């Protein structure tokens, strides 16, 4: 029985984060269908921000060079900093 290796983690972690980003994006699209409500609009933006964070983190983890890791970390920051703002507006 093969064990959990670094090579399998290099595939499993970004794939899992991409799946999570897809789920967040689908929840955001569901919220967008009810955009008449302010709460639904805030929920939509919060879910899309979480999806952006998850997707860019998955790409960052799978990046090979330091240049791309830094690029994706900076892009990831856009999702990270917006989540608390939308969370407070949602509450």
XYZ file of C-alpha atoms in Angstrom:
91
model
C 0.000 0.000 0.000
C 1.617 3.258 -1.088
C 1.953 6.002 1.493
C 1.293 9.690 1.294
C 4.284 11.261 -0.434
C 5.427 14.762 -1.210
C 4.661 14.182 -4.875
C 1.064 13.226 -4.129
C 0.715 16.261 -1.843
C 1.961 18.479 -4.680
C -1.043 17.359 -6.704
C -3.626 16.816 -3.980
C -3.357 20.175 -2.200
C -3.748 22.450 -5.265
C -6.523 20.221 -6.627
C -8.391 20.397 -3.321
C -7.998 24.173 -3.162
C -9.255 24.485 -6.738
C -12.309 22.398 -5.857
C -12.959 24.590 -2.830
C -12.626 27.697 -5.029
C -15.177 26.222 -7.412
C -17.610 25.588 -4.556
C -17.191 29.156 -3.274
C -17.741 30.505 -6.777
C -20.897 28.444 -7.215
C -22.192 29.745 -3.879
C -21.380 33.257 -5.072
C -23.337 32.690 -8.277
C -26.243 31.370 -6.236
C -26.154 34.526 -4.122
C -26.026 36.641 -7.277
C -29.342 35.145 -8.372
C -30.890 36.850 -5.317
C -29.071 40.164 -5.738
C -32.149 42.255 -4.956
C -31.266 41.774 -1.300
C -28.275 43.633 0.156
C -27.363 40.583 2.230
C -27.252 38.424 -0.907
C -24.961 40.912 -2.678
C -22.570 41.005 0.260
C -22.682 37.203 0.485
C -21.885 36.992 -3.229
C -18.830 39.210 -2.930
C -17.651 37.392 0.180
C -17.918 33.990 -1.539
C -16.133 35.268 -4.650
C -13.359 36.707 -2.468
C -12.974 33.376 -0.696
C -12.921 31.635 -4.063
C -10.207 33.998 -5.294
C -8.170 33.362 -2.166
C -8.491 29.580 -2.461
C -7.721 29.485 -6.172
C -4.700 31.772 -6.014
C -3.345 29.944 -2.970
C -3.635 26.656 -4.837
C -1.744 28.146 -7.766
C 0.834 29.613 -5.380
C 1.429 26.226 -3.751
C 1.928 24.585 -7.150
C 4.242 27.306 -8.498
C 7.827 26.308 -9.132
C 9.749 29.590 -9.143
C 10.020 32.249 -6.484
C 8.909 34.912 -8.958
C 5.554 33.189 -9.540
C 5.127 32.347 -5.867
C 5.471 36.035 -4.998
C 3.122 37.042 -7.823
C 0.401 34.639 -6.684
C 0.895 35.590 -3.027
C 0.303 39.235 -3.931
C -2.759 38.314 -5.990
C -4.006 36.114 -3.155
C -3.846 39.117 -0.853
C -6.756 40.758 -2.731
C -9.062 38.000 -1.573
C -7.625 37.835 1.932
C -8.082 41.506 2.789
C -11.595 41.786 1.387
C -13.079 38.845 3.310
C -13.182 40.581 6.746
C -14.796 43.656 5.207
C -17.538 41.605 3.577
C -17.878 39.484 6.706
C -18.591 42.580 8.811
C -21.040 43.887 6.231
C -22.724 40.468 6.115
C -23.105 40.376 9.898
